[in-house]
Structure formats: structure tokens, C-alpha cells
Short mmCIF file of C-alpha atoms and ligand atoms in Angstrom, two decimals:
data_model
loop_
_atom_site.label_atom_id
_atom_site.label_comp_id
_atom_site.label_asym_id
_atom_site.label_seq_id
_atom_site.Cartn_x
_atom_site.Cartn_y
_atom_site.Cartn_z
CA MET A 1 -11.27 -4.86 -16.65
CA ASP A 2 -8.03 -6.89 -17.00
CA THR A 3 -7.28 -8.30 -13.95
CA PRO A 4 -4.00 -9.31 -12.97
CA ARG A 5 -2.40 -12.80 -13.14
CA VAL A 6 -1.08 -13.67 -10.15
CA VAL A 7 1.63 -16.50 -9.82
CA VAL A 8 2.88 -17.86 -6.30
CA PHE A 9 6.39 -19.55 -6.23
CA ASP A 10 6.65 -22.06 -3.42
CA ALA A 11 8.58 -24.69 -4.58
CA GLY A 12 12.10 -24.21 -3.50
CA ASP A 13 14.50 -21.52 -2.50
CA GLU A 14 15.36 -18.14 -4.10
CA ASP A 15 17.66 -19.49 -6.71
CA ASP A 16 14.82 -21.62 -7.82
CA ALA A 17 12.72 -18.89 -7.55
CA ALA A 18 15.02 -16.55 -9.66
CA ARG A 19 15.07 -19.43 -12.55
CA HIS A 20 11.46 -19.78 -12.35
CA LEU A 21 10.88 -15.82 -12.55
CA ALA A 22 13.24 -15.68 -15.71
CA GLN A 23 11.18 -18.29 -17.57
CA SER A 24 7.87 -16.53 -16.89
CA VAL A 25 9.23 -13.23 -18.29
CA SER A 26 10.02 -15.00 -21.26
CA GLU A 27 6.75 -16.58 -21.63
CA ILE A 28 5.25 -13.58 -21.55
CA GLY A 29 6.90 -13.16 -24.78
CA SER A 30 9.45 -10.17 -23.53
CA SER A 31 12.64 -10.03 -24.88
CA THR A 32 14.04 -7.03 -24.14
CA PRO A 33 12.73 -5.94 -20.42
CA LEU A 34 13.23 -2.98 -18.37
CA VAL A 35 14.12 -4.51 -14.87
CA VAL A 36 13.71 -2.03 -12.06
CA THR A 37 15.03 -3.39 -9.01
CA SER A 38 15.93 -2.46 -5.59
CA VAL A 39 18.97 -3.85 -3.98
CA HIS A 40 16.78 -6.72 -2.03
CA GLY A 41 15.60 -7.52 -5.61
CA GLU A 42 18.53 -8.15 -7.34
CA HIS A 43 19.04 -11.68 -6.24
CA LEU A 44 15.69 -12.64 -7.71
CA ALA A 45 15.99 -10.51 -10.87
CA ARG A 46 19.67 -11.69 -11.83
CA LYS A 47 18.25 -14.19 -14.19
CA ILE A 48 15.70 -12.73 -16.34
CA HIS A 49 17.81 -12.69 -19.82
CA GLY A 50 18.19 -9.72 -21.99
CA ALA A 51 17.06 -7.27 -19.48
CA ARG A 52 18.34 -3.83 -18.90
CA PHE A 53 18.92 -3.59 -15.00
CA GLU A 54 17.93 -0.03 -13.29
CA THR A 55 18.18 0.70 -9.67
CA PRO A 56 16.41 3.33 -8.52
CA PRO A 57 18.58 6.16 -6.49
CA GLU A 58 17.73 7.25 -3.14
CA ASP A 59 16.39 10.41 -4.31
CA ALA A 60 14.47 8.86 -7.38
CA SER A 61 11.04 11.10 -7.81
CA ILE A 62 8.17 11.38 -10.28
CA ASP A 63 10.44 12.61 -12.61
CA TRP A 64 13.03 10.20 -12.37
CA ALA A 65 10.78 7.75 -13.29
CA SER A 66 9.34 9.63 -16.33
CA ILE A 67 12.62 9.86 -17.83
CA LEU A 68 13.46 6.60 -17.55
CA GLY A 69 10.14 5.42 -19.13
CA ALA A 70 10.64 7.72 -21.99
CA ASP A 71 14.52 6.31 -22.52
CA ALA A 72 12.88 2.56 -22.07
CA HIS A 73 10.39 3.54 -25.08
CA ARG A 74 13.06 4.92 -27.32
CA SER A 75 15.30 1.65 -26.76
CA GLY A 76 12.97 -0.46 -27.42
CA CYS A 77 12.04 -2.11 -24.30
CA ASP A 78 9.09 -4.48 -24.47
CA ILE A 79 7.62 -4.92 -20.56
CA VAL A 80 8.92 -3.38 -17.53
CA VAL A 81 9.89 -5.95 -14.61
CA ALA A 82 9.70 -4.56 -10.88
CA VAL A 83 11.74 -6.19 -8.65
CA GLY A 84 11.31 -4.70 -5.01
CA GLY A 85 9.52 -3.18 -2.06
CA GLY A 86 6.77 -0.79 -2.42
CA ARG A 87 9.13 2.75 -3.74
CA CYS A 88 10.91 0.36 -6.58
CA LEU A 89 7.29 -0.80 -7.44
CA ASP A 90 5.51 2.58 -7.40
CA LEU A 91 8.63 3.80 -9.53
CA ALA A 92 8.52 1.33 -12.38
CA LYS A 93 4.66 1.61 -12.56
CA LEU A 94 5.41 5.25 -13.61
CA ALA A 95 8.06 4.41 -15.95
CA ALA A 96 5.58 1.61 -17.42
CA ALA A 97 2.92 4.30 -17.81
CA ARG A 98 5.17 6.66 -19.51
CA ALA A 99 6.73 4.24 -21.55
CA GLY A 100 3.33 2.88 -22.64
CA LEU A 101 4.48 -0.64 -21.30
CA THR A 102 2.93 -3.23 -19.19
CA MET A 103 4.10 -4.41 -16.04
CA VAL A 104 5.05 -7.10 -13.99
CA SER A 105 5.13 -6.80 -10.12
CA VAL A 106 7.62 -8.90 -8.33
CA PRO A 107 7.04 -7.33 -4.62
CA THR A 108 10.13 -8.44 -1.99
CA GLN A 109 8.19 -7.53 0.87
CA LEU A 110 4.30 -7.58 1.58
CA SER A 111 3.90 -4.15 2.70
CA HIS A 112 0.95 -2.21 1.05
CA ASP A 113 -2.08 -2.99 -1.31
CA GLY A 114 0.04 -1.03 -4.03
CA LEU A 115 1.77 -4.24 -5.60
CA CYS A 116 -1.44 -4.64 -7.70
CA SER A 117 -3.03 -1.25 -7.57
CA PRO A 118 -3.29 1.34 -10.52
CA VAL A 119 -1.79 4.22 -7.94
CA ALA A 120 1.61 5.27 -7.61
CA VAL A 121 3.17 7.02 -4.72
CA ALA A 122 6.28 9.01 -5.19
CA PRO A 123 8.03 12.23 -4.76
CA GLY A 124 7.81 15.37 -6.87
CA HIS A 125 10.00 18.26 -7.37
CA ASP A 126 9.67 19.35 -3.68
CA GLY A 127 10.53 15.81 -2.31
CA ILE A 128 6.99 15.58 -0.89
CA LYS A 129 5.48 12.20 -1.70
CA ARG A 130 2.54 12.03 -3.68
CA SER A 131 -0.26 9.74 -5.18
CA VAL A 132 -0.49 9.65 -8.62
CA GLY A 133 -2.65 7.49 -11.02
CA ALA A 134 -0.50 5.35 -13.24
CA ILE A 135 -0.89 1.60 -14.71
CA ALA A 136 -1.89 -1.61 -12.67
CA PRO A 137 0.32 -4.42 -13.30
CA ARG A 138 -0.51 -7.32 -15.89
CA SER A 139 0.54 -9.60 -13.36
CA VAL A 140 1.99 -10.03 -10.01
CA TYR A 141 4.36 -12.82 -9.03
CA LEU A 142 5.30 -13.72 -5.33
CA SER A 143 8.23 -15.61 -4.32
CA LEU A 144 7.23 -17.29 -1.06
CA PRO A 145 11.33 -17.61 -0.23
CA THR A 146 11.60 -14.05 -1.15
CA LEU A 147 8.84 -12.88 1.14
CA GLN A 148 9.98 -14.95 3.99
CA LYS A 149 12.97 -13.24 4.36
CA SER A 150 11.39 -9.75 4.61
CA PRO A 151 11.58 -7.72 7.48
CA ALA A 152 8.56 -8.23 10.06
CA ALA A 153 8.27 -4.47 10.09
CA SER A 154 7.00 -4.59 6.43
CA VAL A 155 4.82 -7.48 7.25
CA ARG A 156 2.96 -5.72 9.93
CA ALA A 157 2.46 -2.60 7.85
CA GLY A 158 1.06 -4.85 5.10
CA ILE A 159 -1.55 -5.90 7.89
CA GLY A 160 -1.90 -1.98 8.71
CA ASP A 161 -2.57 -1.03 5.24
CA LEU A 162 -5.54 -3.40 5.14
CA LEU A 163 -7.23 -2.43 8.19
CA ALA A 164 -8.11 0.94 6.37
CA ASN A 165 -10.71 -1.35 4.40
CA PRO A 166 -13.66 -1.09 6.30
CA PHE A 167 -13.25 2.29 7.37
CA ALA A 168 -12.47 2.99 3.51
CA LEU A 169 -16.00 1.49 2.98
CA ARG A 170 -17.51 3.61 5.56
CA ASP A 171 -16.25 6.88 4.14
CA TRP A 172 -17.39 5.87 0.85
CA ALA A 173 -21.00 4.90 2.25
CA LEU A 174 -20.61 8.31 3.68
CA ALA A 175 -19.63 9.79 0.69
CA LYS A 176 -22.40 8.16 -1.35
CA GLU A 177 -25.37 9.41 1.29
CA ARG A 178 -24.19 12.87 0.83
CA GLY A 179 -24.47 12.50 -2.94
CA LEU A 180 -20.38 12.95 -3.48
CA ALA A 181 -19.71 9.53 -4.72
CA GLU A 182 -21.01 6.56 -6.40
CA VAL A 183 -20.44 3.17 -4.90
CA ASP A 184 -19.06 0.34 -6.94
CA GLN A 185 -20.68 -2.72 -5.55
CA VAL A 186 -18.48 -5.28 -7.19
CA ALA A 187 -15.44 -3.19 -5.69
CA TRP A 188 -17.03 -2.65 -2.43
CA ASP A 189 -17.66 -6.75 -2.16
CA MET A 190 -13.80 -7.33 -3.04
CA SER A 191 -12.52 -4.53 -0.37
CA GLU A 192 -14.61 -6.28 1.98
CA ARG A 193 -13.35 -9.94 1.29
CA SER A 194 -9.74 -8.59 1.20
CA TYR A 195 -10.26 -7.91 4.56
CA ALA A 196 -11.95 -11.26 5.58
CA THR A 197 -9.45 -12.91 4.33
CA ILE A 198 -6.89 -11.34 7.00
CA GLU A 199 -9.28 -10.96 9.72
CA PRO A 200 -8.79 -14.28 11.12
CA PHE A 201 -5.36 -13.71 11.66
CA LEU A 202 -5.86 -10.69 13.52
CA GLU A 203 -6.95 -12.59 16.79
CA ILE A 204 -4.13 -14.57 17.00
CA ASP A 205 -0.78 -14.03 18.30
CA LEU A 206 1.55 -13.22 15.18
CA THR A 207 4.91 -12.67 17.07
CA ASP A 208 6.07 -16.21 15.36
CA GLY A 209 4.14 -16.38 12.57
CA LEU A 210 4.92 -13.52 10.36
CA HIS A 211 6.82 -15.09 8.00
CA ASP A 212 4.52 -18.40 8.08
CA SER A 213 3.72 -19.40 4.52
CA ALA A 214 0.49 -20.01 4.90
CA PHE A 215 -0.02 -16.58 6.72
CA LEU A 216 2.03 -14.66 3.76
CA ARG A 217 -0.20 -16.35 1.35
CA SER A 218 -3.42 -14.96 2.88
CA LEU A 219 -1.81 -11.56 3.29
CA ALA A 220 -0.42 -11.67 -0.63
CA ASP A 221 -3.92 -12.54 -1.43
CA ALA A 222 -5.54 -9.82 0.45
CA LEU A 223 -3.28 -7.02 -0.56
CA VAL A 224 -3.86 -8.30 -4.43
CA LEU A 225 -7.51 -8.21 -3.93
CA SER A 226 -7.48 -4.53 -2.45
CA GLY A 227 -5.50 -3.44 -5.49
CA ILE A 228 -8.03 -5.19 -7.63
CA ALA A 229 -10.89 -3.32 -6.10
CA MET A 230 -9.17 -0.36 -6.80
CA ILE A 231 -8.60 -1.06 -10.41
CA HIS A 232 -12.14 -2.07 -10.64
CA SER A 233 -13.68 0.91 -9.44
CA GLY A 234 -11.02 3.06 -10.99
CA SER A 235 -9.86 4.93 -7.36
CA SER A 236 -8.66 4.26 -4.32
CA ARG A 237 -11.95 4.36 -2.64
CA PRO A 238 -12.49 0.86 -1.71
CA ALA A 239 -9.34 0.75 0.19
CA SER A 240 -8.48 4.26 1.11
CA GLY A 241 -10.20 7.05 3.33
CA GLY A 242 -9.68 9.20 6.15
CA GLU A 243 -7.09 7.28 7.50
CA HIS A 244 -5.12 7.45 4.50
CA GLU A 245 -5.54 11.26 4.55
CA ILE A 246 -4.20 10.95 7.85
CA SER A 247 -1.26 9.05 6.20
CA HIS A 248 -0.88 11.51 3.52
CA ALA A 249 -0.31 14.54 6.15
CA LEU A 250 1.88 12.73 8.37
CA ASP A 251 4.06 12.30 4.97
CA GLU A 252 3.44 16.08 4.12
CA LEU A 253 4.21 17.67 7.58
CA PHE A 254 6.66 15.14 8.96
CA GLY A 255 8.41 13.68 5.99
CA GLY A 256 6.73 10.21 7.05
CA PRO A 257 7.68 9.23 10.18
CA GLY A 258 6.60 5.62 9.56
CA MET A 259 5.92 2.97 6.99
CA HIS A 260 2.78 3.39 4.77
CA GLY A 261 0.65 0.99 6.46
CA ALA A 262 1.99 1.54 9.97
CA GLN A 263 0.84 5.15 9.23
CA VAL A 264 -2.31 4.21 7.89
CA ALA A 265 -3.17 2.01 10.99
CA PHE A 266 -2.46 4.73 12.97
CA GLY A 267 -5.19 6.74 11.21
CA CYS A 268 -7.59 4.26 11.60
CA ILE A 269 -7.62 5.21 15.23
CA PHE A 270 -9.07 8.64 14.38
CA SER A 271 -11.68 7.25 11.96
CA ALA A 272 -12.32 4.76 14.87
CA ALA A 273 -12.88 7.84 17.40
CA LEU A 274 -14.81 9.84 14.70
CA TYR A 275 -17.43 7.02 13.69
CA GLY A 276 -17.95 6.70 17.46
CA ASP A 277 -16.50 3.40 18.16
CA ASP A 278 -13.94 2.86 20.72
CA PRO A 279 -11.00 4.24 19.74
CA GLY A 280 -9.17 2.07 22.47
CA ALA A 281 -10.05 -1.33 20.99
CA VAL A 282 -8.19 0.04 17.81
CA ARG A 283 -5.10 1.13 19.94
CA LYS A 284 -5.45 -2.52 21.63
CA ARG A 285 -5.54 -4.20 18.44
CA LEU A 286 -2.67 -2.08 16.99
CA THR A 287 -0.10 -2.40 19.71
CA LYS A 288 -0.80 -6.55 19.54
CA LEU A 289 0.24 -6.08 16.19
CA GLY A 290 3.25 -4.24 16.72
CA LEU A 291 1.89 -1.22 14.68
CA PRO A 292 1.86 2.72 16.16
CA ALA A 293 -0.89 3.13 18.54
CA ASP A 294 0.21 6.66 19.77
CA PRO A 295 1.71 9.67 18.38
CA GLY A 296 4.78 8.87 20.62
CA ALA A 297 5.18 5.79 18.53
CA LEU A 298 5.81 7.62 15.16
CA GLY A 299 7.96 10.46 16.95
CA LEU A 300 5.41 12.92 17.39
CA SER A 301 3.60 14.91 20.29
CA HIS A 302 0.00 15.17 20.57
CA GLU A 303 0.29 18.52 19.25
CA ASP A 304 1.76 17.12 16.39
CA ALA A 305 -1.22 14.94 16.03
CA VAL A 306 -3.72 17.56 16.04
CA LYS A 307 -1.41 19.42 13.04
CA VAL A 308 -1.67 16.34 11.32
CA LEU A 309 -5.58 15.98 12.02
CA LEU A 310 -6.31 19.43 10.72
CA ALA A 311 -4.15 19.25 7.90
CA ALA A 312 -5.79 15.70 6.55
CA PRO A 313 -8.79 16.85 4.56
CA ASP A 314 -6.28 19.17 2.48
CA THR A 315 -4.40 15.77 1.28
CA ARG A 316 -7.15 14.73 -0.67
CA PRO A 317 -9.12 17.46 -2.35
CA GLY A 318 -12.48 15.84 -3.50
CA ARG A 319 -12.14 13.34 -1.04
CA PHE A 320 -15.05 12.87 1.42
CA THR A 321 -14.50 10.98 4.62
CA ILE A 322 -15.72 11.02 8.13
CA ILE A 323 -12.78 13.74 8.64
CA GLU A 324 -14.56 16.15 6.47
CA GLU A 325 -17.94 15.39 8.00
CA ALA A 326 -16.55 16.17 11.51
CA ALA A 327 -15.08 19.39 10.10
CA LEU A 328 -13.07 19.74 12.94
CA ASP A 329 -11.42 23.22 13.80
CA GLU A 330 -8.21 23.51 16.21
CA SER A 331 -9.82 23.06 19.44
CA GLY A 332 -12.22 20.16 18.19
CA ALA A 333 -9.18 18.57 17.12
CA GLN A 334 -7.70 19.20 20.56
CA ARG A 335 -10.59 18.03 22.16
CA LEU A 336 -10.68 14.77 20.04
CA VAL A 337 -6.61 13.72 20.54
CA GLY A 338 -7.11 14.68 24.23
CA GLU A 339 -9.81 12.11 24.54
CA ILE A 340 -8.19 9.49 22.70
CA TRP A 341 -5.26 9.62 24.53
CA ARG A 342 -6.49 10.44 27.69
CA PRO A 343 -3.56 10.54 30.35
ZN1 ZN B 1 -2.48 2.31 1.48
#
């Protein structure tokens, strides 16, 4: 297994980071990189030498990434560097996989654990987002001065994505118990460690500390470790269970009303309730973290939440989680939603 190399830049402003990133890319031995950058990433990316720059259009899909990758291969690009948010990183991962090139991931936000995972989420022909296997980055470059400027909502979403890990592990154990999955202990331990890295921050008031550099480093470490757990196990199992199915269902039925990590955090409420934990405690935690604790926070009604719960199992055929175990029919789903959000 190739573990991505992680470079953290924390010794100046964003201009210094841009120079340092350019130097790091040429040190890898690249002379003609394809740089896929978001508008937010341009500042950090602009000093990379000899680069071909591409910014994904608003409607960039899996096909867009595939065409870009084929073109990069033909025109002799030697590496893919992705500088941007999750969408940009995911499209670049797909392009790199198509081109047969390695990739450097340079997140400008810490909004989900895809910054270092082999999985990409991007829209297909129909505009619906899909989770597809791609390649894992060879290295991850973290510019602290850039991450400190990221929106608070994206930092909250990054925390939200990590809240999934303990539930994903329970789902993994459950699938093993039913003879439907093998557990990879190394990946399991990494996922546990990833959550443990962020856990101390869940108990304190982060209102003013979301852009604190020590916190961002811990969040980055946790997200990277979660990604490496997925690379190691060759599946998203260590960090994705029923709560991710809820997020996929929100994408499919309601066009993704929240950021991925926020939707996943919302999904944790259902997993907790189905495992017999107190969903109120999870809701309280989410409220404190500024994450959606009820359907209304995502612009949905309780009836919509029932639809999401019923659609969740079909979003990941072949994955067995507490949601499949519960096998809820419509009245069961209504009852659960009613119990969680009792007026
Ligand atoms: Zn996720």
C-alpha cells in the first residue's frame, strides 16, 4: 500500500505557500503538470511552473473529468495537481485515473475525508452525484494560511464527515456478524484513531476556534487518516456506513441540500436511533457544532425525512448497515422519524 505523503505548510502567508507549493511540485519531478483549480485555489496554484490550468465549469461531470484526463494523457502532462474544494479534488481524481497519472491533492477546505481517499463523488449524465472509485492522491499538501481563510461551514462539514466513523465501524462489525463483510483490522484501527484525533474538540466550544491552526492540523490529520483507512481496506467501509447512505439519498432525492459532511452528520442521527442510542444526544452535539440536527435545517419536512430513510438502502447496493438490518417499511420509517423528532 502506498500511503500518501503529507506536507504541511505553516510558515508564512499564502504567497509564501504558493511559492513553496510550486517548489514541491517541481521537486516531485514534474515539468508539465495539469493543474485543476477552483476559483478559490487560483491564488495558491498560480506559481506552479509549466502548468496547464483548468477550472471545472459549474456543471462539470464524470464525463467532463474523463475527457480532461484523456486530453491530459495525449498532450503529455506528467502529473495532476488539484487545488480547490472537494468537488475540484474529486474531478481531478477522476481525470488522473483516466490519464494514468499520479495526483497531488491540495485542499483549500477541510470539508470531507475525500481529500485523500480513492473515492470520487461527481455528477453523472443525469446530474445526480455518484460515488465512484478513482485513484488516491500520492501526496496531500496542506497550506494552513489557505485553510484559515476557508468558510466556517466547510470546517463544520469536515467535523461532520468524521462523526460517521464510529457508526461506520459498528455497521462494518454488523455486516461481518451477518457474514457479509470481512473486517480489515489495520483500516479499522486507523478509522478509530482518526475519530479519536478529533474527539477532544467535540466537547469544547469551537465558535471562535474553527480556524485555530492547532485545531485545523488535527482536523486535517483526522481526515487524511480516514482517507488512508479507505485506501488500506480498498473500500469506503471504515468511514462510511448507514449515515452515508442517508447522505446519498439526500443527494438523489433532494439534490444535496447540504454539504456532504453536514448531510452525513444528519445521517448519524438515524444510525444512533436504530442502534438504540439516544438520538437526542447526537442532535444536541450537532446543534452545538452548527450541523443540521433536524430535517428543517436542510429545508426538509418530516415526510421528506421518511422518504430519505426509505431510499437510503438502494443508494449503496451490496452494503449492509444498520439501515438494511432494520428493513423499515413506510410505517416503520414514519414511527422512527416521529420518535426522533417528537414535538
Ligand atoms: Zn464522507
